[in-house]
XYZ file of C-alpha atoms in Angstrom:
440
model
C 12.665 -26.415 -3.657
C 15.995 -27.647 -4.899
C 18.762 -25.073 -4.624
C 16.464 -22.439 -3.082
C 17.122 -21.125 0.436
C 13.527 -20.330 1.426
C 14.371 -18.928 4.869
C 17.108 -16.581 3.628
C 14.948 -15.328 0.738
C 11.974 -14.736 3.024
C 14.115 -12.769 5.506
C 15.609 -10.748 2.635
C 12.130 -9.984 1.292
C 10.995 -8.874 4.758
C 13.985 -6.532 5.109
C 13.306 -5.060 1.665
C 9.760 -4.339 2.823
C 11.216 -2.891 6.045
C 13.074 -0.269 3.969
C 9.825 0.514 2.155
C 7.953 0.914 5.436
C 10.550 3.128 7.110
C 10.306 5.546 4.176
C 6.608 5.951 5.013
C 7.351 6.772 8.652
C 10.025 9.241 7.562
C 7.621 10.948 5.154
C 5.009 11.212 7.919
C 7.593 12.921 10.152
C 9.183 15.307 7.664
C 5.969 16.679 6.148
C 5.989 19.359 8.842
C 9.685 20.102 8.159
C 8.985 20.994 4.532
C 5.917 23.013 5.542
C 7.401 24.889 8.509
C 11.110 25.107 7.600
C 11.050 25.136 3.795
C 7.824 27.118 3.351
C 5.806 24.672 1.235
C 1.996 24.616 1.429
C 0.355 21.445 2.751
C -1.214 20.739 -0.649
C 2.202 21.121 -2.349
C 3.797 18.745 0.141
C 0.997 16.274 -0.589
C 1.776 16.506 -4.306
C 5.530 16.212 -3.730
C 4.961 13.084 -1.631
C 2.509 11.605 -4.141
C 5.201 10.060 -6.439
C 6.089 7.727 -3.576
C 2.645 6.247 -4.154
C 2.053 6.486 -7.913
C 5.711 5.575 -8.559
C 4.980 2.517 -6.458
C 2.009 1.801 -8.727
C 3.993 2.244 -11.945
C 6.696 -0.153 -10.719
C 4.134 -2.699 -9.573
C 2.212 -2.621 -12.833
C 5.390 -2.895 -14.899
C 6.624 -5.687 -12.643
C 3.334 -7.536 -12.881
C 3.281 -7.412 -16.662
C 6.970 -8.263 -17.214
C 8.184 -10.218 -14.153
C 8.106 -13.543 -15.995
C 10.044 -12.047 -18.911
C 12.804 -10.225 -17.018
C 12.648 -12.617 -14.002
C 12.112 -11.845 -10.324
C 15.823 -11.362 -9.614
C 16.057 -8.420 -12.033
C 13.163 -6.628 -10.339
C 14.681 -7.225 -6.899
C 17.949 -5.556 -7.950
C 16.037 -2.742 -9.655
C 14.380 -2.149 -6.275
C 17.753 -2.059 -4.523
C 19.266 0.562 -6.835
C 16.081 2.674 -6.952
C 16.071 2.691 -3.149
C 19.712 3.742 -3.048
C 19.231 6.603 -5.518
C 16.017 7.745 -3.809
C 17.645 7.889 -0.366
C 20.578 9.934 -1.703
C 18.233 12.380 -3.464
C 16.000 12.721 -0.399
C 19.042 13.665 1.680
C 19.615 16.565 -0.727
C 15.955 17.669 -1.014
C 15.164 21.257 -0.036
C 12.274 22.376 -2.257
C 9.205 21.034 -4.083
C 11.071 19.780 -7.170
C 13.880 17.968 -5.347
C 11.407 16.391 -2.893
C 9.218 15.306 -5.819
C 12.118 13.654 -7.716
C 13.386 11.858 -4.596
C 9.932 10.420 -4.028
C 9.757 9.232 -7.640
C 12.787 6.991 -7.108
C 11.652 5.850 -3.668
C 8.214 5.040 -5.054
C 9.703 3.023 -7.931
C 11.945 1.164 -5.485
C 9.097 0.436 -3.080
C 6.840 -0.757 -5.877
C 9.544 -3.025 -7.253
C 9.872 -4.648 -3.806
C 6.175 -5.490 -3.753
C 6.107 -6.525 -7.426
C 8.914 -9.016 -6.849
C 8.337 -10.159 -3.269
C 4.589 -10.841 -3.220
C 4.876 -13.500 -5.961
C 8.173 -14.658 -4.419
C 6.420 -15.382 -1.094
C 3.561 -17.273 -2.783
C 6.105 -19.274 -4.800
C 8.092 -20.120 -1.643
C 4.982 -21.101 0.353
C 2.288 -22.297 -2.117
C 0.290 -24.117 0.596
C 0.156 -21.194 3.067
C -0.191 -18.161 0.820
C -2.519 -15.893 2.831
C -0.813 -16.751 6.134
C 2.700 -16.089 4.814
C 1.637 -12.966 2.934
C 0.321 -11.622 6.243
C 3.615 -12.541 7.935
C 5.572 -10.899 5.133
C 3.433 -7.780 5.480
C 4.105 -7.704 9.225
C 7.198 -5.805 8.190
C 5.243 -2.932 6.703
C 3.639 -1.793 9.981
C 6.676 -3.163 11.821
C 8.917 -0.930 9.745
C 6.698 2.062 10.407
C 7.034 1.365 14.139
C 10.819 1.291 13.747
C 10.770 4.458 11.652
C 8.417 6.254 14.039
C 10.575 5.467 17.074
C 13.721 6.447 15.191
C 12.069 9.718 14.165
C 11.074 10.496 17.743
C 14.523 9.604 19.068
C 16.651 11.289 16.398
C 14.650 14.432 15.643
C 12.783 15.088 18.879
C 14.842 13.637 21.743
C 18.338 14.145 20.300
C 17.330 17.185 18.210
C 19.418 15.976 15.260
C 18.759 17.052 11.640
C 16.149 15.113 9.653
C 18.901 14.004 7.251
C 20.327 11.764 10.009
C 16.966 9.966 10.154
C 16.935 9.447 6.383
C 20.519 8.141 6.386
C 19.475 5.292 8.707
C 17.806 3.676 5.682
C 21.204 2.629 4.339
C 21.514 -0.020 7.088
C 18.587 -2.337 6.172
C 19.216 -1.551 2.491
C 22.742 -2.995 2.704
C 21.567 -6.071 4.629
C 18.790 -7.060 2.203
C 21.163 -6.533 -0.738
C 23.652 -8.900 0.905
C 20.994 -11.561 1.612
C 19.700 -11.579 -1.972
C 23.189 -11.559 -3.477
C 24.058 -14.817 -5.254
C 20.789 -16.567 -4.371
C 18.671 -18.687 -6.720
C 15.212 -17.127 -7.083
C 12.306 -19.489 -7.981
C 9.920 -18.917 -10.877
C 6.541 -17.336 -10.109
C 3.592 -19.570 -9.287
C 1.994 -18.882 -12.673
C 5.029 -20.221 -14.525
C 5.484 -23.222 -12.235
C 1.809 -24.242 -12.602
C 1.759 -23.807 -16.395
C -0.843 -21.006 -16.631
C -0.393 -19.085 -19.890
C 0.216 -15.327 -20.009
C -3.021 -14.877 -21.981
C -5.012 -16.770 -19.346
C -3.458 -14.651 -16.592
C -4.540 -11.482 -18.397
C -8.051 -12.861 -18.902
C -8.446 -13.691 -15.203
C -7.778 -10.082 -14.251
C -11.212 -9.542 -15.783
C -10.708 -6.147 -17.411
C -6.947 -5.525 -17.639
C -7.163 -2.753 -20.260
C -9.813 -0.760 -18.397
C -8.081 -1.243 -15.037
C -4.722 -0.128 -16.426
C -6.230 2.950 -18.096
C -8.069 3.762 -14.862
C -4.816 3.711 -12.893
C -3.101 5.936 -15.487
C -5.987 8.418 -15.175
C -5.688 8.338 -11.380
C -1.970 9.127 -11.639
C -2.836 12.172 -13.769
C -5.407 13.290 -11.195
C -2.786 12.928 -8.460
C -0.159 14.997 -10.261
C -1.835 17.504 -12.601
C -3.498 20.239 -10.615
C -5.896 21.315 -13.381
C -7.187 17.755 -13.840
C -7.485 17.269 -10.088
C -9.429 20.529 -9.719
C -11.763 19.574 -12.569
C -12.484 16.154 -11.074
C -12.964 17.337 -7.479
C -14.727 20.653 -8.145
C -18.166 19.070 -7.604
C -19.785 15.771 -6.612
C -21.269 14.960 -10.025
C -18.039 14.643 -12.044
C -16.421 11.852 -9.969
C -19.723 9.920 -9.892
C -19.957 10.100 -13.698
C -16.323 8.978 -14.043
C -16.904 6.032 -11.686
C -20.011 4.971 -13.623
C -18.149 5.134 -16.955
C -15.306 3.014 -15.548
C -17.798 0.508 -14.101
C -19.574 0.133 -17.454
C -16.238 -0.289 -19.268
C -15.182 -3.003 -16.787
C -18.472 -4.854 -17.253
C -18.200 -4.676 -21.041
C -14.570 -5.828 -21.145
C -14.962 -8.475 -18.457
C -18.315 -10.025 -19.227
C -18.733 -9.402 -22.959
C -15.135 -9.506 -24.243
C -13.305 -11.811 -21.823
C -16.460 -13.674 -20.723
C -15.279 -14.112 -17.151
C -16.419 -13.282 -13.613
C -15.913 -9.747 -12.334
C -14.559 -10.960 -8.978
C -11.107 -9.501 -9.566
C -12.385 -6.034 -10.613
C -14.468 -6.006 -7.404
C -11.355 -6.781 -5.361
C -9.548 -4.017 -7.306
C -12.226 -1.464 -6.393
C -12.100 -2.477 -2.729
C -8.312 -2.127 -2.734
C -8.591 1.511 -3.827
C -10.711 2.340 -0.782
C -8.939 0.161 1.797
C -5.457 1.418 0.880
C -6.605 5.056 0.966
C -8.152 4.495 4.400
C -4.927 3.030 5.799
C -2.154 4.947 4.044
C -3.871 8.304 3.598
C -4.575 8.523 7.326
C -1.144 7.342 8.496
C 0.743 9.578 6.037
C -1.010 12.735 7.307
C -1.102 11.564 10.935
C 1.169 14.346 12.240
C -1.231 17.043 11.003
C -4.439 15.061 11.676
C -3.627 14.279 15.314
C -1.654 17.328 16.362
C -2.598 18.877 19.731
C -4.079 15.628 21.101
C -1.828 15.568 24.143
C 0.521 12.924 22.723
C 3.139 13.050 19.962
C 1.576 11.913 16.644
C 4.602 9.711 15.907
C 3.882 7.811 19.130
C 0.334 7.269 17.929
C 1.699 6.041 14.599
C 3.933 3.630 16.498
C 0.914 2.325 18.452
C -1.159 1.868 15.284
C 1.531 0.136 13.289
C 2.749 -1.913 16.265
C -0.721 -3.386 16.740
C -0.942 -3.980 12.998
C 2.338 -5.911 13.034
C 1.184 -8.140 15.899
C -2.197 -8.726 14.257
C -0.658 -9.691 10.927
C 1.804 -12.091 12.537
C -1.059 -14.025 14.147
C -3.414 -13.675 11.171
C -3.286 -17.359 10.215
C -5.766 -18.632 12.832
C -8.137 -15.679 12.334
C -8.226 -16.152 8.550
C -8.810 -19.882 9.071
C -11.787 -19.258 11.383
C -13.527 -16.410 9.559
C -12.201 -16.863 5.977
C -10.628 -13.857 4.191
C -13.859 -12.005 3.201
C -15.135 -12.348 6.793
C -11.920 -10.816 8.112
C -12.305 -7.915 5.670
C -15.888 -7.195 6.794
C -14.733 -6.953 10.407
C -11.776 -4.806 9.386
C -14.008 -2.285 7.627
C -16.352 -2.023 10.627
C -13.455 -1.387 13.026
C -11.962 1.164 10.602
C -15.176 3.197 10.596
C -15.346 3.082 14.389
C -11.659 3.992 14.759
C -11.837 7.037 12.490
C -14.956 8.393 14.168
C -13.380 7.916 17.605
C -10.224 9.710 16.436
C -12.342 12.623 15.188
C -13.903 13.156 18.647
C -10.997 12.097 20.865
C -9.478 14.571 23.314
C -6.477 13.836 25.485
C -3.764 11.231 25.217
C -5.616 8.202 26.639
C -8.709 8.478 24.439
C -6.571 9.182 21.389
C -4.459 6.061 21.973
C -7.591 3.911 22.493
C -9.150 5.336 19.319
C -5.936 4.713 17.399
C -5.906 1.110 18.641
C -9.437 0.570 17.295
C -8.366 2.046 13.947
C -5.274 -0.205 13.940
C -7.414 -3.321 14.403
C -9.492 -2.131 11.474
C -6.757 -1.482 8.921
C -4.478 -4.266 10.166
C -5.580 -6.982 7.735
C -6.663 -4.865 4.751
C -3.571 -4.956 2.539
C -2.247 -8.536 2.831
C -5.716 -10.089 3.001
C -6.814 -8.261 -0.163
C -3.800 -9.687 -1.979
C -4.468 -13.064 -0.364
C -8.099 -13.014 -1.545
C -6.937 -12.501 -5.141
C -4.329 -15.251 -4.814
C -6.791 -17.678 -3.174
C -9.949 -17.038 -5.211
C -8.519 -15.802 -8.542
C -5.231 -17.787 -8.564
C -4.779 -17.596 -12.323
C -4.446 -13.812 -12.099
C -0.903 -14.614 -10.912
C 1.800 -12.042 -10.252
C -0.053 -9.553 -12.460
C -3.120 -9.667 -10.196
C -1.083 -9.098 -7.047
C 0.874 -6.281 -8.676
C -2.269 -4.571 -9.946
C -3.795 -4.609 -6.476
C -0.695 -3.277 -4.754
C -0.150 -0.637 -7.429
C -3.786 0.421 -7.390
C -3.690 0.822 -3.629
C -0.751 3.173 -3.771
C -1.972 5.223 -6.706
C -5.305 5.689 -4.915
C -3.357 6.986 -1.922
C -1.362 9.298 -4.207
C -4.644 10.730 -5.456
C -6.145 11.186 -1.992
C -3.064 12.775 -0.325
C -3.352 16.264 -1.903
C -7.130 16.143 -1.410
C -6.565 15.426 2.286
C -3.915 18.148 2.456
C -6.344 20.702 1.039
C -9.077 19.496 3.393
C -6.777 19.874 6.412
C -6.010 23.462 5.335
C -9.615 24.437 4.570
C -11.840 22.313 6.835
C -9.428 21.227 9.558
C -8.240 17.839 10.819
C -11.524 16.768 12.488
C -13.663 17.170 9.374
C -10.960 15.505 7.278
C -10.972 12.416 9.508
C -14.788 12.281 9.396
C -14.649 12.526 5.601
C -12.184 9.637 5.409
C -14.573 7.445 7.427
C -16.901 7.327 4.418
C -14.434 5.035 2.610
C -14.623 2.112 5.085
C -18.398 2.624 5.307
C -18.577 1.801 1.604
C -16.201 -1.119 2.160
C -18.530 -2.742 4.704
C -21.158 -3.144 1.978
C -18.612 -4.101 -0.683
C -17.045 -6.823 1.480
C -20.467 -8.274 2.342
C -21.099 -8.535 -1.411
C -17.644 -10.117 -1.854
C -18.446 -12.640 0.906
C -21.663 -13.637 -0.882
C -19.875 -13.985 -4.244
C -17.106 -16.156 -2.795
C -19.605 -18.309 -0.894
C -21.699 -18.877 -4.019
C -18.558 -19.635 -6.040
C -17.588 -22.358 -3.554
C -21.002 -23.977 -3.764
C -21.182 -23.691 -7.562
């Protein structure tokens, strides 16, 4: 591309995602600080952390809808300043409200990174989208490894305050700001290929229903009375899911007259993101007393994920994206069940490695599937998937927190294994749909 420094922009995007990832490792480490030192209940900490996820979703949805109007560069700089404000506020957090507000800004910053950088990567590398998206997303688990090791070194080995750990975020923040400064940012793939905004909306399948669903999920994640009403029994969530499914079918098939492939991918993203991020966010409480520091386990999981994503190109080429996702779901089920029965450091590390292989390819391959098989969904499609994944995690975090308090870590892990079980069947169905679409 004329006037575009692809290498510098890709490195800058990776460092922006590194900041995002380190915030996740920091949250995983300081949950116990706010419970033990500041006296917050686990469920309250889950709710205070939730804005990091639904704020992510809000930013991604807004970015997806408006990126071609305000341009990618504007969203990148919005991410930078949201990150800066969020880090400063987190350094000053000491109760539920201040922790909540800090996570709002961090969530908006993180979501803006994904909203801008996913379409930026596909625009920079249009012929290797899934491969380069996986390489870009290496820096999410890679950043969690960095954050986990920093947390162990700063808070445990050196016994320094948690604020020192948070302040380390300013270093990659400054570098990615410098790398983006003054650079020409290319248009999104939708604009460069001439796909209209209306056609992009139509290819999402059911954009109105999906957007309203995400708004409802944000309310469930943040309003205790709504959350209690939805989770008080098994019938209510089933009814809600059925209503949403019918609305998606009506809007997609009858109104927009288009395949429901994207809504299927959307539903799978809700479950896959919750499996990965819900488990890793609560890892310190889920895997306490296993004979090894939970942050070391997090480093093992995310380290393996980073390596797997870097070498994802050949695997995706051999199995195709839906095949990779089927294998990922199977390994995720096995990993969670092994973690629930593991005792001792060695078995826990082996179990964590199996889980890491499972969740490794979920996020980037889901986005890659949308980009490969529903290309006209454009930046909006990628933003919806990323946002939906994080808002689903925001909804599941307080539920997991309550489960850890009431049922204990083992039963909570077993309960989470139901999500990838459902995904095995869903991804088989996705594989059949994609295969039939190719032969059509």
